[in-house]
Coordinates of C-alpha atoms and ligand atoms in Angstrom, one line a residue:
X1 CA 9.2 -20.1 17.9
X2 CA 12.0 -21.3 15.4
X3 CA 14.3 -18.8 14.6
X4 CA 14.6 -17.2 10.8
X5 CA 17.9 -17.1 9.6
X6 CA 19.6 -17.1 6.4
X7 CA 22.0 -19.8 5.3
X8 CA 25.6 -18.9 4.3
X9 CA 25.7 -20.4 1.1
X10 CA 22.8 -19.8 -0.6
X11 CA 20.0 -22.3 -1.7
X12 CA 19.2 -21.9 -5.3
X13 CA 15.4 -23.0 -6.9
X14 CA 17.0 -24.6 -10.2
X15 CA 16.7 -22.2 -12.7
X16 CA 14.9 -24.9 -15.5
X17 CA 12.2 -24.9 -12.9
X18 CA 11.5 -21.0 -12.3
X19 CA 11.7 -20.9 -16.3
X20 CA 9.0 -23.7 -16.1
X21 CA 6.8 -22.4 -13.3
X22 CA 7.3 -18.3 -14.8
X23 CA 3.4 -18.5 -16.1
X24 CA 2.3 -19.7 -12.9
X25 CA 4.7 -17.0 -10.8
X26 CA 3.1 -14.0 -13.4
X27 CA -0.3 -15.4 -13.0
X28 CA -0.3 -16.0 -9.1
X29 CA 3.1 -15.4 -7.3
X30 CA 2.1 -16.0 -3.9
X31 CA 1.9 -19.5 -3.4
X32 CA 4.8 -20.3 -6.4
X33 CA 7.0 -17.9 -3.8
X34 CA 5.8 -19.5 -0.5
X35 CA 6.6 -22.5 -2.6
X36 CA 9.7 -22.0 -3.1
X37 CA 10.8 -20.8 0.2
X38 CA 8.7 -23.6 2.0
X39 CA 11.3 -26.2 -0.3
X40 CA 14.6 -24.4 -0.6
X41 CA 14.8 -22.0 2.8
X42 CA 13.7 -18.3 4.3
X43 CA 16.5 -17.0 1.8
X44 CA 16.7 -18.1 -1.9
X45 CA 18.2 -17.8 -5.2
X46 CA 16.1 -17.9 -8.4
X47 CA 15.7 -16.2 -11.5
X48 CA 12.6 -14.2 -11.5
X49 CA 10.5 -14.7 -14.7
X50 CA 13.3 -17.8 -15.5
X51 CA 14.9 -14.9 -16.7
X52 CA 16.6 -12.3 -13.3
X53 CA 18.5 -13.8 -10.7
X54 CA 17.4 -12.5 -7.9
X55 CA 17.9 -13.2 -3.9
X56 CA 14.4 -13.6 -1.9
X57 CA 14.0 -13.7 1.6
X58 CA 11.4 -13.8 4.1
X59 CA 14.3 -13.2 6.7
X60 CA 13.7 -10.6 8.8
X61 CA 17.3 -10.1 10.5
X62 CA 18.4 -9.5 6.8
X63 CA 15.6 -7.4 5.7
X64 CA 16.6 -5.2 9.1
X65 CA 20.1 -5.6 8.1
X66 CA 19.0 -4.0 3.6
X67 CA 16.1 -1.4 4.7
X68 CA 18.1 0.1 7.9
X69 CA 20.9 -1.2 9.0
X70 CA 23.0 -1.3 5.9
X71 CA 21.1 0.8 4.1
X72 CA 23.5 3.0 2.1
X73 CA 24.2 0.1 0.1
X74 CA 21.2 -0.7 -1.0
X75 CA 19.2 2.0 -3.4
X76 CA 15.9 0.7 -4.7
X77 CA 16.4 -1.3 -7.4
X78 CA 15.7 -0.7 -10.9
X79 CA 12.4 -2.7 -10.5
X80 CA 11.5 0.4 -8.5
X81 CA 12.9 3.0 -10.8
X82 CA 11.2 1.9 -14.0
X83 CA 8.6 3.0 -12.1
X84 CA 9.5 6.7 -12.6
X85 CA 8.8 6.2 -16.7
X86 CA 5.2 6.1 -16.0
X87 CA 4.8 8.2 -12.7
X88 CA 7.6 10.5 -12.6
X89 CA 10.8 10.8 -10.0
X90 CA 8.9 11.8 -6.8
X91 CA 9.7 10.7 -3.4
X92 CA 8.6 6.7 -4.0
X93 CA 11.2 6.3 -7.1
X94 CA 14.0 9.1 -6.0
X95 CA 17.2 8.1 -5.0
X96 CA 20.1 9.3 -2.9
X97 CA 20.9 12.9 -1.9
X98 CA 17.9 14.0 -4.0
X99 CA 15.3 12.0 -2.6
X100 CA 17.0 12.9 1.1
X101 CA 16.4 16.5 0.5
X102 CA 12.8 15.9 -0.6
X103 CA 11.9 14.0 2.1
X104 CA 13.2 16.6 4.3
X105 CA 11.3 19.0 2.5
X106 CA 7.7 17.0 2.3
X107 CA 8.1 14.8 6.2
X108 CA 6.1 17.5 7.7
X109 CA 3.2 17.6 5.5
X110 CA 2.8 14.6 7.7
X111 CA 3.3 15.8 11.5
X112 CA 0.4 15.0 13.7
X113 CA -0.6 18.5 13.4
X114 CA -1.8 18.6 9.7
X115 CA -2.8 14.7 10.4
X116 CA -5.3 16.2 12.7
X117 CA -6.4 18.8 10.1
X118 CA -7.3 16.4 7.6
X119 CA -9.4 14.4 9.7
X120 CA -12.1 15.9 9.5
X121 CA -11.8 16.6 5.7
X122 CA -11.7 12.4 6.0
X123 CA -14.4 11.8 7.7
X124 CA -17.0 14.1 5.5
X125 CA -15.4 12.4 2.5
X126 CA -16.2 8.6 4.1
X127 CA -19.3 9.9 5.3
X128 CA -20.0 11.3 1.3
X129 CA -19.2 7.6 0.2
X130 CA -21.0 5.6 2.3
X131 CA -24.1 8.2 1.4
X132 CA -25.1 6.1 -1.6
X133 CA -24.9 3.0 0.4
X134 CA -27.4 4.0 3.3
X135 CA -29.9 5.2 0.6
X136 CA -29.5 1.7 -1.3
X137 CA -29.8 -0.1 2.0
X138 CA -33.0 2.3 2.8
X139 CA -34.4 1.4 -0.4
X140 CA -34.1 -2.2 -0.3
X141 CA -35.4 -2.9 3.3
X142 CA -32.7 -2.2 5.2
X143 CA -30.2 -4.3 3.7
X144 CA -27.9 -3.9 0.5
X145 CA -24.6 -5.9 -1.6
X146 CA -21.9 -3.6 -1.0
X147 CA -18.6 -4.6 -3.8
X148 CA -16.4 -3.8 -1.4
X149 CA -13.1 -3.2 -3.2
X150 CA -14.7 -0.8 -5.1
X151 CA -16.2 1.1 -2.1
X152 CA -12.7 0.8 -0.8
X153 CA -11.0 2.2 -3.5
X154 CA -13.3 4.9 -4.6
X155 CA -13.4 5.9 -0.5
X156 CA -9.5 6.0 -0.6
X157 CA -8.9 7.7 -3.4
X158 CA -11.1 10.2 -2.7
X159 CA -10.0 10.4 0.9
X160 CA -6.6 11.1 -1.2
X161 CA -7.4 13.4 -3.6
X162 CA -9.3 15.6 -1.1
X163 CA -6.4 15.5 1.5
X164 CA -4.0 16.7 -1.4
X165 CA -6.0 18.9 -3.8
X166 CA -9.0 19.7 -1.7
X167 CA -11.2 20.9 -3.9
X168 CA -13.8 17.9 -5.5
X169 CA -12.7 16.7 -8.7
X170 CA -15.6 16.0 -11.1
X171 CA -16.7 12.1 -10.7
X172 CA -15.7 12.3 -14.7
X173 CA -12.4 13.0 -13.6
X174 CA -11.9 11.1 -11.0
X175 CA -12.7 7.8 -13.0
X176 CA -10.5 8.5 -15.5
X177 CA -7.6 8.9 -13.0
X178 CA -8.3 5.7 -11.0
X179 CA -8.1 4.1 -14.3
X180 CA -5.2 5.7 -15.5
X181 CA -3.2 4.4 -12.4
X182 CA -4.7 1.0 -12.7
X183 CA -3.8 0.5 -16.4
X184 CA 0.2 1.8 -16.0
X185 CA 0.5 -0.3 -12.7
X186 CA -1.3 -3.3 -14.3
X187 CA 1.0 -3.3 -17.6
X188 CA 4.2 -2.7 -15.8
X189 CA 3.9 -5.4 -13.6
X190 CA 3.2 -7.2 -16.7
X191 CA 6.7 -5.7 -18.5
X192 CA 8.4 -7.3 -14.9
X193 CA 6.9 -10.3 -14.1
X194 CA 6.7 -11.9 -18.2
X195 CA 10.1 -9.9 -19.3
X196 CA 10.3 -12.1 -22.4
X197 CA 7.3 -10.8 -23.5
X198 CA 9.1 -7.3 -23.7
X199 CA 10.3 -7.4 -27.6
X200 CA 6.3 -8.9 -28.4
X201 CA 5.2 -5.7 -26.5
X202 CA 7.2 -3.2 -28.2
X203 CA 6.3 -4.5 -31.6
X204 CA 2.5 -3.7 -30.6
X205 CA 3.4 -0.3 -29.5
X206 CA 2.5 -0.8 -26.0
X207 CA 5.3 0.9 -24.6
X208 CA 3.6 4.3 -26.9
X209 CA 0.5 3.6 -25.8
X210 CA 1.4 3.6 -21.8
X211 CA 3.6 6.5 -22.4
X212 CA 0.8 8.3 -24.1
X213 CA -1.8 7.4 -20.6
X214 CA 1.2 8.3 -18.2
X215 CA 1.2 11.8 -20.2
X216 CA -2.4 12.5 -19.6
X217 CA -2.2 12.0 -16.4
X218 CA 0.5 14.2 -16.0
X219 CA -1.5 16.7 -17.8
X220 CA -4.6 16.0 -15.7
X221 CA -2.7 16.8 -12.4
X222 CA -0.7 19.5 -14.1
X223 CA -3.9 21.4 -14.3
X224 CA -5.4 21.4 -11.0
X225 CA -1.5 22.7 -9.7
X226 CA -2.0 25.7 -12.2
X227 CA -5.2 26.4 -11.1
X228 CA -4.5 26.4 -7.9
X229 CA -1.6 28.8 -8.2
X230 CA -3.8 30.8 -10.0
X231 CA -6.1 31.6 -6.7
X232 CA -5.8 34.2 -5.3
X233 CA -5.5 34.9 -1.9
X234 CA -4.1 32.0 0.7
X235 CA -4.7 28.9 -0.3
X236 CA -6.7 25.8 1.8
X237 CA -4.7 23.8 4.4
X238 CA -3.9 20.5 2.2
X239 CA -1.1 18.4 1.0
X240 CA -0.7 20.7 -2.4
X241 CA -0.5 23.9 -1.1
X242 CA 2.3 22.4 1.7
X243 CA 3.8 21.2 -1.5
X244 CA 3.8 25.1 -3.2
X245 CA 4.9 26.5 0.3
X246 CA 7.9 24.6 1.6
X247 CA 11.3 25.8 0.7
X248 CA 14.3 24.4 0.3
X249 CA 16.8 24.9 3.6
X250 CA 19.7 26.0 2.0
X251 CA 18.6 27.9 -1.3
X252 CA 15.1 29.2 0.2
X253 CA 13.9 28.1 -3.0
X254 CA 10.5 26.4 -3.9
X255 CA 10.0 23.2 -5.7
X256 CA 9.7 23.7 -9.5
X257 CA 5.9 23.3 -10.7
X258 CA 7.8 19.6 -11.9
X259 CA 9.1 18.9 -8.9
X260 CA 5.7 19.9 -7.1
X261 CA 4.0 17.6 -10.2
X262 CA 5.8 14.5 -9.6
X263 CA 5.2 14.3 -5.6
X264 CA 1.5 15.0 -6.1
X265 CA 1.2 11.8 -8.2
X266 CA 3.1 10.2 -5.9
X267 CA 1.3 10.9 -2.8
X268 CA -1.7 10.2 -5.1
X269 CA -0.5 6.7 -6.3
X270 CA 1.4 5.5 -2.9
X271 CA -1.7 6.5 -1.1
X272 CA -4.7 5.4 -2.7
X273 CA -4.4 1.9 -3.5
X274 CA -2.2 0.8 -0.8
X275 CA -5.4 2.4 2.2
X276 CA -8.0 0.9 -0.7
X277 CA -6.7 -2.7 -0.5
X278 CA -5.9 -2.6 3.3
X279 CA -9.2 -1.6 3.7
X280 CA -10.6 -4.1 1.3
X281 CA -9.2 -7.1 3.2
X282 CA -10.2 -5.6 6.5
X283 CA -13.8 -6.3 5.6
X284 CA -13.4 -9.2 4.4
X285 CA -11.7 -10.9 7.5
X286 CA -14.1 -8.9 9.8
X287 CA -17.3 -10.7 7.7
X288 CA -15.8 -13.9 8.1
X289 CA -15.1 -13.0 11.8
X290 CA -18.4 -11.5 13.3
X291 CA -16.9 -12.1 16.9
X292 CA -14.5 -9.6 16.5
X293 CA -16.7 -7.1 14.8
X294 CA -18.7 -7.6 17.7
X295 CA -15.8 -6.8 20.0
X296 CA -15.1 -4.0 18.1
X297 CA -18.2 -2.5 18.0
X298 CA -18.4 -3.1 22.0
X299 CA -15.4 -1.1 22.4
X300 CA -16.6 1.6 20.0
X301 CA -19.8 1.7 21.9
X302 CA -18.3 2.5 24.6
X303 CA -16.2 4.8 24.3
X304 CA -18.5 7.2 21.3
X305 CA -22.0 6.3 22.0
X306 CA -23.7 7.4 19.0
X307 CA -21.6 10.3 17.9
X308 CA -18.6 10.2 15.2
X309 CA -15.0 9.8 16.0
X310 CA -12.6 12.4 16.2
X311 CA -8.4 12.4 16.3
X312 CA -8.6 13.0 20.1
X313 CA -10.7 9.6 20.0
X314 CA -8.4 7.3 18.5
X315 CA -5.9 6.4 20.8
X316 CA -8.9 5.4 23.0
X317 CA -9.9 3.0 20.9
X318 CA -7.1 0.5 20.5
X319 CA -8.8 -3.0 19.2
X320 CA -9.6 -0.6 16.5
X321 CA -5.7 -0.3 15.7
X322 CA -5.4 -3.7 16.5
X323 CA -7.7 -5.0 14.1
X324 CA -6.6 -2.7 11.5
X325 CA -2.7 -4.0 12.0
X326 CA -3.8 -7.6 12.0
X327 CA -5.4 -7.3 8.8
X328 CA -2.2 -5.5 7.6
X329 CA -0.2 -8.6 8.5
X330 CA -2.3 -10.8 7.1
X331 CA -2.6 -9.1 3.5
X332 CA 0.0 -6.5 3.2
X333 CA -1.0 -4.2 0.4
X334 CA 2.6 -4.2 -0.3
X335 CA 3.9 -7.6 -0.5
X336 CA 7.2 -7.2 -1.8
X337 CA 10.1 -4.2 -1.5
X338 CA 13.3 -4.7 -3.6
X339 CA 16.5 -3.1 -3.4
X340 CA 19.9 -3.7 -5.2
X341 CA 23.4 -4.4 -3.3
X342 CA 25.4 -1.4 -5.0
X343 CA 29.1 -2.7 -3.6
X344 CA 30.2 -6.0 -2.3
X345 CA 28.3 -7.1 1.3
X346 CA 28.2 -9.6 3.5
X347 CA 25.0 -10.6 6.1
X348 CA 26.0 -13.4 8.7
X349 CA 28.2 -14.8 6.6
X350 CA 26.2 -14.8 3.4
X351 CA 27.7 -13.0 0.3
X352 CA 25.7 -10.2 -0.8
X353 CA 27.6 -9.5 -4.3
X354 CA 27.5 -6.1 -5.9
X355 CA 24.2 -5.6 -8.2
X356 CA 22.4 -8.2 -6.5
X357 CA 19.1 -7.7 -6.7
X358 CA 16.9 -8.2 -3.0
X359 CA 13.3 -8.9 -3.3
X360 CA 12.1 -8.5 0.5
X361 CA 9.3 -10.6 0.7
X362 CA 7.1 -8.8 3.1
X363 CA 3.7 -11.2 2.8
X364 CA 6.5 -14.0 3.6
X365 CA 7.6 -12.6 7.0
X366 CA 4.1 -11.9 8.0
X367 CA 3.3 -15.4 7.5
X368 CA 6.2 -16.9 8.6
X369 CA 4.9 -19.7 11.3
X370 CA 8.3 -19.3 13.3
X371 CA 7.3 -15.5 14.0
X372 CA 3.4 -16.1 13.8
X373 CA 2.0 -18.8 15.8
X374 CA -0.9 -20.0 13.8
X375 CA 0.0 -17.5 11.0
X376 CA -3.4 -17.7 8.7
X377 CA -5.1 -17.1 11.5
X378 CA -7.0 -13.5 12.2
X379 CA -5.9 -12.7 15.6
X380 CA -6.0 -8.7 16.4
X381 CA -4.9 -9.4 20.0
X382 CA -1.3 -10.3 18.7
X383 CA -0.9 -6.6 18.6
X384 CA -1.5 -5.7 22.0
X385 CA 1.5 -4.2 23.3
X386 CA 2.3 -6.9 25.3
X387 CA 2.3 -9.6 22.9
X388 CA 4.2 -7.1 20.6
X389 CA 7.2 -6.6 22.9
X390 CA 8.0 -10.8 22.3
X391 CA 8.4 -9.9 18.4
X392 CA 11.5 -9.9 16.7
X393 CA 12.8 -6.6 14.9
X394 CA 11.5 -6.3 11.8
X395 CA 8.8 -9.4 11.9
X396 CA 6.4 -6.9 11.1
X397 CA 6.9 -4.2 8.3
X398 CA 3.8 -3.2 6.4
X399 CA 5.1 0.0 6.2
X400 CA 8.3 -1.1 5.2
X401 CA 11.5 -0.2 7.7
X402 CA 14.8 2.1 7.8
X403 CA 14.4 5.7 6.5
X404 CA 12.4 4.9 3.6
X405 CA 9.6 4.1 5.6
X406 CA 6.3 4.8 4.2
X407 CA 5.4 8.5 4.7
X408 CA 1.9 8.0 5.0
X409 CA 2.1 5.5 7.6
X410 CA -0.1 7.3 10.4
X411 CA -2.1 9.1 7.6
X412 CA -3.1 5.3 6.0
X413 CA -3.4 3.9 9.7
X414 CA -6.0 7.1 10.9
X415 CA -7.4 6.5 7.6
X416 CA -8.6 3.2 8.5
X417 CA -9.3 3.4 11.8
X418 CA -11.5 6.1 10.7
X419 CA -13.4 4.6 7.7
X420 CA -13.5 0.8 9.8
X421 CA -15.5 3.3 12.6
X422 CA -17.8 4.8 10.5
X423 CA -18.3 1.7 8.5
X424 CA -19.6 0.3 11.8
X425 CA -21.5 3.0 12.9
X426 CA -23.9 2.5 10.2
X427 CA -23.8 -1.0 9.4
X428 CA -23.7 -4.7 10.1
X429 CA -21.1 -5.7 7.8
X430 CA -22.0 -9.2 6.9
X431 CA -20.6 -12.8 5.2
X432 CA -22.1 -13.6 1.7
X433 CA -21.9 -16.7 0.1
X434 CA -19.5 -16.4 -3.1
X435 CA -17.0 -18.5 -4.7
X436 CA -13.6 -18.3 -3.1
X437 CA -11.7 -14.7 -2.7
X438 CA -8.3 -14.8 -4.7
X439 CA -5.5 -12.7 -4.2
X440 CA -4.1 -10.1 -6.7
X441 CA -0.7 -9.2 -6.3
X442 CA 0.2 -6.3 -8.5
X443 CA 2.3 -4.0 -7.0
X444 CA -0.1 -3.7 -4.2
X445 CA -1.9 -6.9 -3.0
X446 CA -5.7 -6.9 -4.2
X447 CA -8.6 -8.9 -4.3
X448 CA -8.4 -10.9 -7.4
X449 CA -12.1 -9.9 -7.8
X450 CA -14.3 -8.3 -5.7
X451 CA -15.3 -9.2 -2.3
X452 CA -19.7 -8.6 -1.8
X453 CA -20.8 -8.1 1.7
X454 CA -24.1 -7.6 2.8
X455 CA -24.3 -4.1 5.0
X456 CA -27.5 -4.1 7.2
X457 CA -27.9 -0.3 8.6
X458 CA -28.1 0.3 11.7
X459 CA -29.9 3.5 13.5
X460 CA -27.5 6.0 14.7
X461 CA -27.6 9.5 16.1
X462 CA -24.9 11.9 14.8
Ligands
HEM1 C1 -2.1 0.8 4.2 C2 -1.5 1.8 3.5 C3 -0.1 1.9 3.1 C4 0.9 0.9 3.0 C5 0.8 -0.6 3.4 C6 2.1 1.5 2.6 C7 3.3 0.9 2.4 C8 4.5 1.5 2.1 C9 5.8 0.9 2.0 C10 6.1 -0.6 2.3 C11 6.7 1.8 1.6 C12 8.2 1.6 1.5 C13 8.6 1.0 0.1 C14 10.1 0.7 0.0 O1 10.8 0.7 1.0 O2 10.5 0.4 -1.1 C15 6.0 3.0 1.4 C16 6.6 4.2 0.9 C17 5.9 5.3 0.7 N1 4.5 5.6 1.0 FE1 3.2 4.3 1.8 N2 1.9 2.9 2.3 C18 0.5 3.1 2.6 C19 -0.1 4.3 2.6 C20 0.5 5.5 2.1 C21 -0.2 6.8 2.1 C22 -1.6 7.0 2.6 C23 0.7 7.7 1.6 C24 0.5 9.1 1.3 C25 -0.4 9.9 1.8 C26 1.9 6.9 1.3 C27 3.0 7.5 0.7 C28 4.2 6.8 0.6 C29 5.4 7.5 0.0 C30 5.5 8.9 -0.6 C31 6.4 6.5 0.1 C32 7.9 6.7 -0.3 C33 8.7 7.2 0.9 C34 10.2 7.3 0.6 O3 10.8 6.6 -0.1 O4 10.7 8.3 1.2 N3 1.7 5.6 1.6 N4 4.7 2.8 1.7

């Protein structure tokens, strides 16, 4: 395989042409980036929208060297931090000693102990969702159109909002907080990718207007936290009471109702569209790859029978992972992570000035044919540990890398095996003709529209 390494001087995409092609890169960055980098090398120059320079790379020896290695240089960048306007300063957006001590604080809401907890909590909520399914597949002979991404998303989400406020939300309510999140994401990425449309945006009060959504849902979440403090008695063993419980080391203090506020929106954002779209694309490569789902369903076969999956099961089930990771490389919800160089700094001889601004350009690495033989190709057996050991560092970071990791990573990963199990239990997920499926990237990687599958049931015991 070629190596990936990043030039010392650095190639620049002429700055008329990014102007030229910034409708095309706001409309469907994906192939304008792979573009780019394909032409001018695995680490570029370019100004984003025409308008930011910025340094890209698909590098992974300098992605390792921003996310861990050198990573006290390099604090999220503001691209991250606007972020915070519209969905507060919890762990995702924090910075520095602040974000350190809440991630000291909130890392063991997420120990394999409390991930076992909420594993059953996930399966009744996946086996609540797929309810309606079953019934429309009953009804119509056995066989029904599934949109997946919306499945997906209302699955994860709820999945989500279970494992953090535990108590159902009305379906009213949980609509209207999908939407919310949509609408702030959508219109930010709008502010970032078409950033001369910023003035044209003000003057039609759509900065007001997003303000005004990001304060309901602020109020919407604010409420369930009061109620819940309101409870008497101890309260149930999820992510928001482990939230109103933990204190801080040195002060013995709790988090203000805020504090508490703006990592339960986080948790809710980072971990509800990110599973959704993962989960999205999963069915859609397993349709299109009905010998795999057949291994799959061998393994799961033999290893369950007819009964559901438990925690204990998982790690006996490891095409399941395998599959799961594959699809992860192949469409990683997040495509992108940015950071900004906050002194002077150098990577193999390539200047890293202070303030530069570093889009790591995660979709690139995965694809990368000089770390991915065949690299469009759906292959779960790259991840057997085996195969795995020939990787480079860093050649594979859905999760991200360094200690900003994602803190959901074995949450989102026994979240998918789980729903990709069940999925299969009941069905026979299956191709359907449609016109071709287009990627999304917002801030997470979606399905430009939704995917339909055909799920044929299948009889199971329980
Ligand atoms: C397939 C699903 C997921 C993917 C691909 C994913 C990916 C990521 C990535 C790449 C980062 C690092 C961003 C950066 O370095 O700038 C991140 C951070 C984060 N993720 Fe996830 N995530 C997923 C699911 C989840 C879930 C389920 C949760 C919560 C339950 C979650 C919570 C978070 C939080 C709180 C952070 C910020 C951590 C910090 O900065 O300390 N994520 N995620």
């Amino acid at each position: 395989m070629t190596p990936v390494t990043s030039p010392p001087a650095l190639p620049r995409v002429p700055r008329l042409l990014s102007f030229r092609n910034s409708w095309a890169l706001a409309a469907d960055p994906i192939p304008v980036i792979t573009g780019y980098l394909d032409t001018y090398g695995d680490t570029i120059g370019l100004h984003l929208g025409g308008v930011r320079p910025t340094l890209l790379t698909r590098d992974p020896g300098l992605i390792q060297h921003v996310l861990q290695k050198n990573h006290r240089n390099y604090p999220k960048s503001d691209i991250s931090q606007g972020l915070a306007r519209y969905l507060g300063h919890g762990l995702l957006t924090a910075e520095g000693n602040y974000w350190l001590q809440q991630r000291r604080l909130i890392q063991p809401g997420f120990h394999r102990q409390r991930l076992a907890t909420l594993t059953e909590l996930m399966l009744d909520v996946i086996d609540e969702c797929l309810a309606p399914v079953v019934a429309a597949a009953r009804q119509q002979g056995g066989r029904t159109e599934v949109p997946v991404h919306e499945l997906m998303t209302a699955t994860a989400f709820r999945i989500i909002a279970r494992s953090v406020f535990s108590t159902a939300m009305s379906e009213d309510e949980l609509q209207r907080l999908s939407r919310l999140l949509t609408e702030l994401q959508a219109f930010y990425v709008r502010t970032l990718r078409q950033p001369y449309l910023r003035p044209w945006l003000g003057l039609r009060g759509q900065y007001g207007h997003h303000d005004r959504l990001a304060a309901e849902l602020r109020q919407l979440i604010r409420g369930y936290i009061q109620r819940r403090k309101q409870q008497p008695g101890p309260g149930p063993d999820d992510l928001l009471q482990m939230l109103l419980e933990v204190r801080y080391e040195d002060t013995g203090l709790p988090m203000t109702d805020e504090q508490v506020l703006d990592e339960a929106i986080i948790l809710l954002v980072a971990g509800h569209e990110t599973s959704a779209n993962g989960l999205s694309w999963l069915w859609y490569l397993l349709a299109r790859h009905p010998e795999e789902a057949a291994r799959l369903r061998a393994e799961m076969t033999a290893v369950l029978g007819a009964r559901r999956p438990t925690f204990a099961d998982l790690p006996q089930l490891p095409y399941a992972l395998q599959v799961v990771q594959e699809a992860l490389r192949l469409y990683p919800p997040v495509w992108m992570v940015d950071r900004r160089a906050a002194r002077d700094d150098e990577y193999n001889g390539l200047r890293l000035p202070q303030g530069t601004l570093i889009s790591a350009y995660l979709y690139g690495v995965h694809h990368h044919a000089g770390l991915w033989p065949d690299p469009e190709a759906f292959r779960p057996a790259r991840f057997e540990p085996e195969a795995l050991r020939q990787q480079p560092p860093y050649a594979y970071l859905p999760f991200g890398g360094g200690p900003r990791l994602c803190i959901g990573q074995q949450f989102a990963l026994t979240e998918m095996q789980l729903v990709l199990l069940q999925v299969l239990r009941r069905f026979e997920v299956e191709w359907v003709e449609q016109p071709a499926v287009l990627m999304r990237p917002l801030i997470s990687l979606r399905p430009r529209h939704d995917i339909r599958l055909g799920f044929r049931l299948r009889e199971v015991g329980e």
